[in-house]
PDB file of C-alpha atoms in Angstrom:
ATOM      1  CA  MET A1048     125.479 120.324 102.681  1.00 93.00           C
ATOM      2  CA  LYS A1049     126.746 117.129 102.046  1.00 93.00           C
ATOM      3  CA  LYS A1050     129.685 117.108 104.507  1.00 93.00           C
ATOM      4  CA  ILE A1051     126.609 118.276 106.973  1.00 94.00           C
ATOM      5  CA  ALA A1052     124.557 115.474 105.921  1.00 95.00           C
ATOM      6  CA  ARG A1053     127.276 112.996 106.216  1.00 94.00           C
ATOM      7  CA  GLU A1054     128.390 114.306 109.660  1.00 92.00           C
ATOM      8  CA  LEU A1055     124.728 114.027 110.862  1.00 92.00           C
ATOM      9  CA  ASN A1056     124.533 110.470 109.461  1.00 93.00           C
ATOM     10  CA  ILE A1057     120.931 110.135 109.742  1.00 91.00           C
ATOM     11  CA  SER A1058     118.483 108.828 106.945  1.00 90.00           C
ATOM     12  CA  GLU A1059     117.671 112.258 105.484  1.00 93.00           C
ATOM     13  CA  THR A1060     118.793 115.834 106.298  1.00 95.00           C
ATOM     14  CA  ALA A1061     116.690 118.641 104.784  1.00 97.00           C
ATOM     15  CA  PHE A1062     118.213 121.952 104.359  1.00 97.00           C
ATOM     16  CA  VAL A1063     115.386 125.066 103.680  1.00 96.00           C
ATOM     17  CA  THR A1064     116.061 128.747 102.873  1.00 95.00           C
ATOM     18  CA  PRO A1065     113.736 131.338 101.922  1.00 91.00           C
ATOM     19  CA  TRP A1066     112.880 131.530  98.403  1.00 90.00           C
ATOM     20  CA  SER A1067     112.910 134.645  95.958  1.00 82.00           C
ATOM     21  CA  PRO A1068     111.840 134.175  92.422  1.00 78.00           C
ATOM     22  CA  LYS A1069     114.226 133.923  89.337  1.00 73.00           C
ATOM     23  CA  GLU A1070     113.632 135.048  85.796  1.00 56.00           C
ATOM     24  CA  ASN A1071     111.347 132.923  84.135  1.00 55.00           C
ATOM     25  CA  GLU A1072     110.218 130.827  87.132  1.00 64.00           C
ATOM     26  CA  VAL A1073     106.644 129.982  87.324  1.00 66.00           C
ATOM     27  CA  GLU A1074     105.611 129.799  90.896  1.00 69.00           C
ATOM     28  CA  PRO A1075     102.220 128.951  92.559  1.00 70.00           C
ATOM     29  CA  GLN A1076     100.038 131.998  93.381  1.00 70.00           C
ATOM     30  CA  GLU A1077      97.698 131.442  96.721  1.00 74.00           C
ATOM     31  CA  GLU A1078      96.931 133.903  99.317  1.00 74.00           C
ATOM     32  CA  GLY A1079      98.441 133.502 102.613  1.00 74.00           C
ATOM     33  CA  VAL A1080     100.893 130.517 101.366  1.00 88.00           C
ATOM     34  CA  MET A1081     104.876 130.894 102.350  1.00 93.00           C
ATOM     35  CA  LYS A1082     107.517 129.408  99.718  1.00 94.00           C
ATOM     36  CA  PHE A1083     110.995 128.377 100.710  1.00 95.00           C
ATOM     37  CA  ASN A1084     113.374 126.376  99.007  1.00 95.00           C
ATOM     38  CA  LEU A1085     114.265 123.024 100.019  1.00 97.00           C
ATOM     39  CA  ARG A1086     116.858 120.238  99.246  1.00 97.00           C
ATOM     40  CA  TRP A1087     117.236 116.549 100.816  1.00 96.00           C
ATOM     41  CA  PHE A1088     120.788 114.959 101.505  1.00 97.00           C
ATOM     42  CA  THR A1089     121.326 111.367 102.374  1.00 94.00           C
ATOM     43  CA  PRO A1090     124.897 110.622 104.149  1.00 94.00           C
ATOM     44  CA  THR A1091     126.269 110.180 100.695  1.00 93.00           C
ATOM     45  CA  THR A1092     123.929 111.248  98.071  1.00 94.00           C
ATOM     46  CA  GLU A1093     121.316 114.343  97.433  1.00 95.00           C
ATOM     47  CA  VAL A1094     118.047 112.936  96.552  1.00 93.00           C
ATOM     48  CA  ASN A1095     114.873 114.171  94.261  1.00 92.00           C
ATOM     49  CA  LEU A1096     112.068 113.628  96.790  1.00 90.00           C
ATOM     50  CA  CYS A1097     111.796 112.717 100.378  1.00 91.00           C
ATOM     51  CA  GLY A1098     108.490 112.869 102.240  1.00 90.00           C
ATOM     52  CA  HIS A1099     109.127 112.554 106.030  1.00 90.00           C
ATOM     53  CA  ALA A1100     111.986 115.006 105.812  1.00 94.00           C
ATOM     54  CA  THR A1101     109.374 117.267 104.004  1.00 95.00           C
ATOM     55  CA  LEU A1102     106.733 116.725 106.870  1.00 94.00           C
ATOM     56  CA  ALA A1103     109.670 117.367 109.441  1.00 94.00           C
ATOM     57  CA  THR A1104     110.734 120.694 107.748  1.00 96.00           C
ATOM     58  CA  ALA A1105     106.975 121.854 107.611  1.00 96.00           C
ATOM     59  CA  HIS A1106     106.839 121.107 111.216  1.00 95.00           C
ATOM     60  CA  VAL A1107     109.558 123.131 112.283  1.00 95.00           C
ATOM     61  CA  LEU A1108     108.567 125.943 110.235  1.00 96.00           C
ATOM     62  CA  PHE A1109     104.699 126.278 111.284  1.00 95.00           C
ATOM     63  CA  ASN A1110     105.815 125.426 115.118  1.00 93.00           C
ATOM     64  CA  GLU A1111     109.376 126.745 116.123  1.00 93.00           C
ATOM     65  CA  ARG A1112     110.754 129.982 116.657  1.00 91.00           C
ATOM     66  CA  THR A1113     114.027 131.604 115.543  1.00 87.00           C
ATOM     67  CA  ARG A1114     116.823 132.300 118.429  1.00 84.00           C
ATOM     68  CA  ASP A1115     115.237 135.831 119.094  1.00 87.00           C
ATOM     69  CA  ARG A1116     111.880 133.744 119.563  1.00 89.00           C
ATOM     70  CA  THR A1117     110.400 135.017 116.066  1.00 92.00           C
ATOM     71  CA  PRO A1118     108.151 132.470 114.433  1.00 92.00           C
ATOM     72  CA  PHE A1119     109.537 130.872 111.153  1.00 93.00           C
ATOM     73  CA  VAL A1120     106.056 131.864 109.463  1.00 92.00           C
ATOM     74  CA  PRO A1121     103.138 134.177 110.980  1.00 91.00           C
ATOM     75  CA  GLU A1122     100.419 131.973 112.532  1.00 87.00           C
ATOM     76  CA  SER A1123      98.299 132.954 109.733  1.00 88.00           C
ATOM     77  CA  CYS A1124      99.868 130.551 107.315  1.00 91.00           C
ATOM     78  CA  LYS A1125      97.776 127.753 106.402  1.00 90.00           C
ATOM     79  CA  ALA A1126     100.366 126.518 103.947  1.00 95.00           C
ATOM     80  CA  ILE A1127     103.859 126.409 102.714  1.00 96.00           C
ATOM     81  CA  HIS A1128     105.145 125.736  99.310  1.00 95.00           C
ATOM     82  CA  PHE A1129     108.355 124.247  98.958  1.00 96.00           C
ATOM     83  CA  PHE A1130     110.746 124.448  95.595  1.00 94.00           C
ATOM     84  CA  THR A1131     112.447 121.334  95.328  1.00 94.00           C
ATOM     85  CA  LEU A1132     114.430 119.202  92.793  1.00 93.00           C
ATOM     86  CA  SER A1133     110.798 117.225  92.293  1.00 90.00           C
ATOM     87  CA  GLY A1134     108.990 121.042  91.499  1.00 89.00           C
ATOM     88  CA  TRP A1135     106.682 122.901  93.785  1.00 91.00           C
ATOM     89  CA  LEU A1136     105.544 120.669  96.711  1.00 93.00           C
ATOM     90  CA  LYS A1137     102.643 122.160  99.173  1.00 94.00           C
ATOM     91  CA  VAL A1138     102.232 121.358 102.755  1.00 96.00           C
ATOM     92  CA  SER A1139      99.098 122.268 104.631  1.00 95.00           C
ATOM     93  CA  LYS A1140      97.949 121.725 108.293  1.00 91.00           C
ATOM     94  CA  GLY A1141      94.954 120.065 108.513  1.00 85.00           C
ATOM     95  CA  LYS A1142      93.028 117.666 111.016  1.00 80.00           C
ATOM     96  CA  SER A1143      92.513 113.740 111.798  1.00 75.00           C
ATOM     97  CA  ALA A1144      89.130 112.429 111.791  1.00 71.00           C
ATOM     98  CA  GLN A1145      89.627 112.291 115.724  1.00 74.00           C
ATOM     99  CA  GLY A1146      90.623 116.263 115.262  1.00 74.00           C
ATOM    100  CA  LEU A1147      94.467 115.556 115.739  1.00 76.00           C
ATOM    101  CA  ASP A1148      96.780 118.180 114.142  1.00 82.00           C
ATOM    102  CA  LEU A1149      98.041 116.789 110.951  1.00 91.00           C
ATOM    103  CA  LEU A1150     100.412 118.019 108.249  1.00 95.00           C
ATOM    104  CA  GLU A1151      99.430 117.251 104.339  1.00 95.00           C
ATOM    105  CA  MET A1152     101.463 116.812 101.768  1.00 95.00           C
ATOM    106  CA  VAL A1153     100.774 116.990  98.095  1.00 94.00           C
ATOM    107  CA  PHE A1154     102.899 114.998  95.871  1.00 93.00           C
ATOM    108  CA  PRO A1155     103.518 113.998  92.525  1.00 92.00           C
ATOM    109  CA  GLN A1156     101.888 110.232  91.856  1.00 95.00           C
ATOM    110  CA  GLY A1157     104.630 107.807  91.377  1.00 95.00           C
ATOM    111  CA  SER A1158     104.664 105.640  88.007  1.00 94.00           C
ATOM    112  CA  PRO A1159     104.639 101.696  89.092  1.00 97.00           C
ATOM    113  CA  VAL A1160     104.153  99.317  86.390  1.00 98.00           C
ATOM    114  CA  VAL A1161     104.340  95.327  87.262  1.00 98.00           C
ATOM    115  CA  VAL A1162     107.379  93.636  86.203  1.00 98.00           C
ATOM    116  CA  THR A1163     109.117  90.414  85.760  1.00 97.00           C
ATOM    117  CA  LEU A1164     112.736  89.810  86.730  1.00 97.00           C
ATOM    118  CA  SER A1165     115.049  87.461  85.685  1.00 97.00           C
ATOM    119  CA  LYS A1166     115.467  84.175  87.477  1.00 97.00           C
ATOM    120  CA  GLU A1167     118.714  85.076  88.819  1.00 97.00           C
ATOM    121  CA  GLU A1168     117.498  88.756  89.765  1.00 98.00           C
ATOM    122  CA  LEU A1169     114.728  87.120  91.595  1.00 98.00           C
ATOM    123  CA  ASP A1170     116.625  84.785  93.713  1.00 98.00           C
ATOM    124  CA  LYS A1171     119.464  87.345  94.577  1.00 98.00           C
ATOM    125  CA  THR A1172     116.661  89.685  95.209  1.00 98.00           C
ATOM    126  CA  ALA A1173     114.844  87.206  97.889  1.00 98.00           C
ATOM    127  CA  GLU A1174     118.477  86.072  99.119  1.00 98.00           C
ATOM    128  CA  ALA A1175     119.304  89.598  99.721  1.00 98.00           C
ATOM    129  CA  LEU A1176     116.459  90.203 101.679  1.00 98.00           C
ATOM    130  CA  SER A1177     116.790  86.810 103.717  1.00 98.00           C
ATOM    131  CA  LEU A1178     113.461  85.179 102.284  1.00 98.00           C
ATOM    132  CA  PRO A1179     112.882  82.585  99.786  1.00 98.00           C
ATOM    133  CA  SER A1180     111.909  83.216  96.479  1.00 97.00           C
ATOM    134  CA  SER A1181     108.234  81.560  97.057  1.00 98.00           C
ATOM    135  CA  ALA A1182     107.753  84.451  99.284  1.00 98.00           C
ATOM    136  CA  VAL A1183     107.524  87.085  96.538  1.00 98.00           C
ATOM    137  CA  LYS A1184     104.239  87.303  95.146  1.00 98.00           C
ATOM    138  CA  GLU A1185     104.575  90.535  92.981  1.00 98.00           C
ATOM    139  CA  LEU A1186     107.096  92.768  91.451  1.00 98.00           C
ATOM    140  CA  SER A1187     106.645  96.340  90.675  1.00 98.00           C
ATOM    141  CA  PHE A1188     108.941  99.066  89.554  1.00 98.00           C
ATOM    142  CA  CYS A1189     108.762 102.960  89.621  1.00 98.00           C
ATOM    143  CA  ALA A1190     110.507 104.610  86.980  1.00 96.00           C
ATOM    144  CA  THR A1191     109.900 107.857  88.523  1.00 92.00           C
ATOM    145  CA  THR A1192     111.653 107.108  92.111  1.00 93.00           C
ATOM    146  CA  LYS A1193     113.882 104.014  90.907  1.00 96.00           C
ATOM    147  CA  LYS A1194     112.260 101.931  93.368  1.00 98.00           C
ATOM    148  CA  LEU A1195     111.428  98.246  93.105  1.00 98.00           C
ATOM    149  CA  PHE A1196     108.220  96.818  95.026  1.00 98.00           C
ATOM    150  CA  VAL A1197     108.871  93.394  96.313  1.00 98.00           C
ATOM    151  CA  GLU A1198     104.875  92.252  97.354  1.00 98.00           C
ATOM    152  CA  VAL A1199     105.033  89.214 100.095  1.00 98.00           C
ATOM    153  CA  HIS A1200     102.431  87.295 101.113  1.00 98.00           C
ATOM    154  CA  HIS A1201     102.254  87.985 104.769  1.00 97.00           C
ATOM    155  CA  LEU A1202     103.173  90.580 107.283  1.00 98.00           C
ATOM    156  CA  GLU A1203     105.430  88.212 108.941  1.00 98.00           C
ATOM    157  CA  GLN A1204     107.813  88.217 106.048  1.00 98.00           C
ATOM    158  CA  VAL A1205     108.089  91.971 105.786  1.00 98.00           C
ATOM    159  CA  LEU A1206     109.143  91.528 109.569  1.00 98.00           C
ATOM    160  CA  SER A1207     111.459  88.712 108.998  1.00 98.00           C
ATOM    161  CA  VAL A1208     113.484  90.789 106.550  1.00 98.00           C
ATOM    162  CA  SER A1209     117.045  90.653 107.279  1.00 98.00           C
ATOM    163  CA  PRO A1210     119.100  92.611 104.385  1.00 98.00           C
ATOM    164  CA  LEU A1211     122.354  91.518 103.067  1.00 98.00           C
ATOM    165  CA  PHE A1212     123.234  95.202 101.838  1.00 98.00           C
ATOM    166  CA  GLN A1213     126.187  94.346 100.024  1.00 97.00           C
ATOM    167  CA  LEU A1214     124.475  91.301  98.448  1.00 98.00           C
ATOM    168  CA  MET A1215     121.714  94.097  97.687  1.00 98.00           C
ATOM    169  CA  THR A1216     123.971  96.471  95.810  1.00 97.00           C
ATOM    170  CA  ASP A1217     125.956  93.756  94.129  1.00 97.00           C
ATOM    171  CA  ILE A1218     122.870  92.608  91.981  1.00 97.00           C
ATOM    172  CA  LYS A1219     123.073  93.632  88.181  1.00 96.00           C
ATOM    173  CA  TYR A1220     119.599  94.454  87.882  1.00 97.00           C
ATOM    174  CA  SER A1221     118.053  95.027  84.150  1.00 97.00           C
ATOM    175  CA  LEU A1222     116.191  98.104  85.620  1.00 97.00           C
ATOM    176  CA  PRO A1223     117.998 101.104  87.423  1.00 97.00           C
ATOM    177  CA  VAL A1224     116.987 100.162  90.858  1.00 98.00           C
ATOM    178  CA  ARG A1225     117.904 102.434  94.018  1.00 97.00           C
ATOM    179  CA  GLY A1226     115.702 101.277  96.716  1.00 97.00           C
ATOM    180  CA  ILE A1227     113.842  98.313  97.650  1.00 98.00           C
ATOM    181  CA  CYS A1228     110.304  98.573  99.336  1.00 98.00           C
ATOM    182  CA  VAL A1229     109.369  95.096 100.505  1.00 98.00           C
ATOM    183  CA  VAL A1230     105.128  95.274 101.049  1.00 98.00           C
ATOM    184  CA  VAL A1231     102.131  93.096 102.170  1.00 98.00           C
ATOM    185  CA  SER A1232      98.237  94.104 101.609  1.00 97.00           C
ATOM    186  CA  GLY A1233      96.472  94.460 104.855  1.00 96.00           C
ATOM    187  CA  GLY A1234      93.336  91.929 105.631  1.00 91.00           C
ATOM    188  CA  GLU A1235      90.119  92.799 106.639  1.00 88.00           C
ATOM    189  CA  LYS A1236      90.702  92.959 110.263  1.00 92.00           C
ATOM    190  CA  ASP A1237      94.036  94.977 110.107  1.00 94.00           C
ATOM    191  CA  ASP A1238      94.346  98.532 110.566  1.00 93.00           C
ATOM    192  CA  TYR A1239      96.142  99.406 107.645  1.00 96.00           C
ATOM    193  CA  ASP A1240      95.735  98.639 103.747  1.00 97.00           C
ATOM    194  CA  PHE A1241      99.443  97.973 103.386  1.00 98.00           C
ATOM    195  CA  ALA A1242     102.395  97.731 105.499  1.00 98.00           C
ATOM    196  CA  SER A1243     106.165  98.167 104.329  1.00 98.00           C
ATOM    197  CA  ARG A1244     109.686  98.627 104.995  1.00 98.00           C
ATOM    198  CA  TYR A1245     112.251 100.290 102.829  1.00 98.00           C
ATOM    199  CA  PHE A1246     115.916  99.740 102.123  1.00 98.00           C
ATOM    200  CA  SER A1247     118.181 102.087 100.241  1.00 97.00           C
ATOM    201  CA  PRO A1248     122.091 101.301 100.634  1.00 97.00           C
ATOM    202  CA  TRP A1249     122.541 102.615  97.121  1.00 96.00           C
ATOM    203  CA  ASN A1250     122.157 106.043  98.808  1.00 94.00           C
ATOM    204  CA  GLY A1251     123.863 105.438 102.164  1.00 93.00           C
ATOM    205  CA  VAL A1252     120.453 104.512 103.520  1.00 93.00           C
ATOM    206  CA  ASN A1253     120.411 100.829 104.709  1.00 96.00           C
ATOM    207  CA  GLU A1254     116.933 100.848 105.994  1.00 97.00           C
ATOM    208  CA  ASP A1255     114.647 104.284 106.057  1.00 95.00           C
ATOM    209  CA  PRO A1256     112.529 104.357 109.366  1.00 94.00           C
ATOM    210  CA  VAL A1257     109.963 105.802 107.483  1.00 93.00           C
ATOM    211  CA  ASN A1258     109.787 106.864 103.729  1.00 94.00           C
ATOM    212  CA  GLY A1259     107.523 109.130 102.055  1.00 92.00           C
ATOM    213  CA  SER A1260     108.436 109.244  98.214  1.00 94.00           C
ATOM    214  CA  SER A1261     107.911 105.599  98.315  1.00 96.00           C
ATOM    215  CA  HIS A1262     104.249 105.936  99.134  1.00 97.00           C
ATOM    216  CA  THR A1263     103.746 108.215  96.304  1.00 96.00           C
ATOM    217  CA  ALA A1264     104.054 104.799  94.030  1.00 97.00           C
ATOM    218  CA  LEU A1265     102.819 102.722  96.789  1.00 98.00           C
ATOM    219  CA  GLY A1266      99.487 104.728  96.633  1.00 97.00           C
ATOM    220  CA  VAL A1267      98.930 104.022  93.053  1.00 97.00           C
ATOM    221  CA  LEU A1268      99.722 100.573  93.702  1.00 97.00           C
ATOM    222  CA  TYR A1269      97.290  99.793  96.034  1.00 97.00           C
ATOM    223  CA  PHE A1270      94.677 102.151  94.442  1.00 97.00           C
ATOM    224  CA  ALA A1271      94.476  99.707  91.920  1.00 96.00           C
ATOM    225  CA  LYS A1272      94.197  96.919  94.023  1.00 96.00           C
ATOM    226  CA  THR A1273      91.664  98.245  96.751  1.00 95.00           C
ATOM    227  CA  LYS A1274      89.810 100.945  94.589  1.00 96.00           C
ATOM    228  CA  LYS A1275      90.167 102.901  97.845  1.00 96.00           C
ATOM    229  CA  LYS A1276      91.015 106.796  97.395  1.00 96.00           C
ATOM    230  CA  GLU A1277      92.124 106.648 100.808  1.00 96.00           C
ATOM    231  CA  MET A1278      94.297 104.469 102.317  1.00 97.00           C
ATOM    232  CA  ARG A1279      95.998 103.614 105.917  1.00 96.00           C
ATOM    233  CA  ALA A1280      99.627 102.743 105.699  1.00 97.00           C
ATOM    234  CA  LYS A1281     101.863 101.131 108.109  1.00 97.00           C
ATOM    235  CA  ILE A1282     105.642 101.302 108.402  1.00 97.00           C
ATOM    236  CA  VAL A1283     106.877  98.446 110.378  1.00 98.00           C
ATOM    237  CA  SER A1284     110.505  99.283 110.299  1.00 97.00           C
ATOM    238  CA  GLN A1285     112.048  98.980 114.264  1.00 95.00           C
ATOM    239  CA  ARG A1286     110.990 102.665 115.112  1.00 92.00           C
ATOM    240  CA  GLY A1287     107.753 102.457 112.851  1.00 94.00           C
ATOM    241  CA  GLY A1288     105.484 104.820 111.746  1.00 93.00           C
ATOM    242  CA  GLU A1289     102.138 105.355 109.895  1.00 92.00           C
ATOM    243  CA  MET A1290     100.335 107.902 107.334  1.00 94.00           C
ATOM    244  CA  THR A1291      97.405 108.085 105.441  1.00 95.00           C
ATOM    245  CA  VAL A1292      97.733 108.265 101.266  1.00 97.00           C
ATOM    246  CA  ARG A1293      95.090 109.852  99.458  1.00 96.00           C
ATOM    247  CA  ILE A1294      94.614 109.793  95.800  1.00 97.00           C
ATOM    248  CA  LEU A1295      93.882 113.360  94.321  1.00 95.00           C
ATOM    249  CA  ASP A1296      91.361 113.829  91.315  1.00 89.00           C
ATOM    250  CA  HIS A1297      92.634 117.019  90.002  1.00 78.00           C
ATOM    251  CA  GLN A1298      95.836 117.122  87.202  1.00 78.00           C
ATOM    252  CA  ASP A1299      97.722 119.800  86.343  1.00 79.00           C
ATOM    253  CA  ASN A1300      98.185 120.939  82.520  1.00 73.00           C
ATOM    254  CA  ASP A1301     100.673 118.631  81.744  1.00 76.00           C
ATOM    255  CA  GLY A1302      98.595 115.571  82.929  1.00 80.00           C
ATOM    256  CA  LYS A1303     100.574 114.910  85.993  1.00 87.00           C
ATOM    257  CA  LYS A1304      98.859 113.465  88.837  1.00 93.00           C
ATOM    258  CA  TYR A1305      98.878 114.061  92.457  1.00 95.00           C
ATOM    259  CA  LEU A1306      98.258 112.617  96.015  1.00 96.00           C
ATOM    260  CA  ASN A1307      98.000 113.446  99.335  1.00 95.00           C
ATOM    261  CA  LEU A1308     100.414 112.229 102.240  1.00 96.00           C
ATOM    262  CA  SER A1309      99.345 113.170 105.531  1.00 95.00           C
ATOM    263  CA  GLY A1310     100.788 112.073 109.145  1.00 92.00           C
ATOM    264  CA  SER A1311     102.035 113.933 112.333  1.00 90.00           C
ATOM    265  CA  ALA A1312     105.629 115.079 113.710  1.00 90.00           C
ATOM    266  CA  VAL A1313     107.124 115.993 116.873  1.00 90.00           C
ATOM    267  CA  THR A1314     110.473 117.978 117.928  1.00 93.00           C
ATOM    268  CA  VAL A1315     112.668 115.830 120.115  1.00 92.00           C
ATOM    269  CA  ILE A1316     115.793 117.983 119.707  1.00 91.00           C
ATOM    270  CA  ARG A1317     116.408 121.917 119.674  1.00 91.00           C
ATOM    271  CA  GLY A1318     120.092 123.264 119.457  1.00 89.00           C
ATOM    272  CA  LEU A1319     122.899 125.233 117.674  1.00 87.00           C
ATOM    273  CA  LEU A1320     124.764 123.999 114.702  1.00 89.00           C
ATOM    274  CA  VAL A1321     128.318 125.788 115.247  1.00 88.00           C
ATOM    275  CA  LEU A1322     130.046 126.028 111.590  1.00 84.00           C
ATOM    276  CA  ASP A1323     133.766 126.677 110.930  1.00 77.00           C
ATOM    277  CA  SER A1324     134.288 130.300 109.312  1.00 61.00           C
TER     278      SER A1324
END
C-alpha cells in the first residue's frame, strides 16, 4: 500500500477492504449499514484520519460498480461504517437545503487549545508562511491531530501564503507539530464562517487541496467563537473546496464528542491498477 501511494503521489490514497469481525472487537449495530476497513496513506506516511479520502471512498462505494457491473453496496444501503485507525467512522447519504446529494461523515471532535509559542517559534512560523509575525492573530494546537492552527486577520493573508517547506520542517517546535492550518474568520457578508489552507510537508503533503481532519478541530474552535452549531467552511487552496461542519450533541460512553462534516464528491477517473504478481 505504501508503494502504491508513493507511485500515485497524491495527497492521500485510500485503501478499502471488506470488514470481518475479529475476536473481542466491538462493532456498531445498525440496520441496513455496510462495514468496511479503511486505511489512508500519503506518498510517505500512513495517517490516522483523512476526511476527504473517506468522503471519496464512500462516494465510490455508493455510486460505482465493480468490473462485472455489480454494485459495491446495495441501493438500500443508506450508511457505511469504516473501521480505521481512528475507530469506527460513519458516512451517510444526505441532502443539502437545496436538495442536492450530500455525504455526511461523523468524526470525533478534535481537541484544540489556544497556545503561545516562543518568539523564535512564532517568527520562524510566520517566515515559513511568508507572512509578517504581526499577521498572526491567535495560535491553537490540537494534540489529537498534531496540527497547529494559525489564525490571521484577513482572507488576503491566507491567500498570500507562499510556504517555505524546508524551513517549516526545520522549525524546532516545543509541540509535536505535523501540520499547519492557516485560517481566518468570515465576516457578516461572507459566504463562509471560516476559510483555511492546510500544509503538511512532514507527511509528504506540501499543501492538501482539502483537508477534513483539520476541520474536526476547526469546528470546535469556531463553535467556541461563533456559538453556531452549523458552520460553513471554505478551503481556499488552488483547487478549493467547501464543506459544512455541524457540532453534534451526543457523546459515547467514554465521553468522546463528535461532529458532522458534509460535502459532495464526483468521480473523475475510472481505471484498472495493474500489480506485478
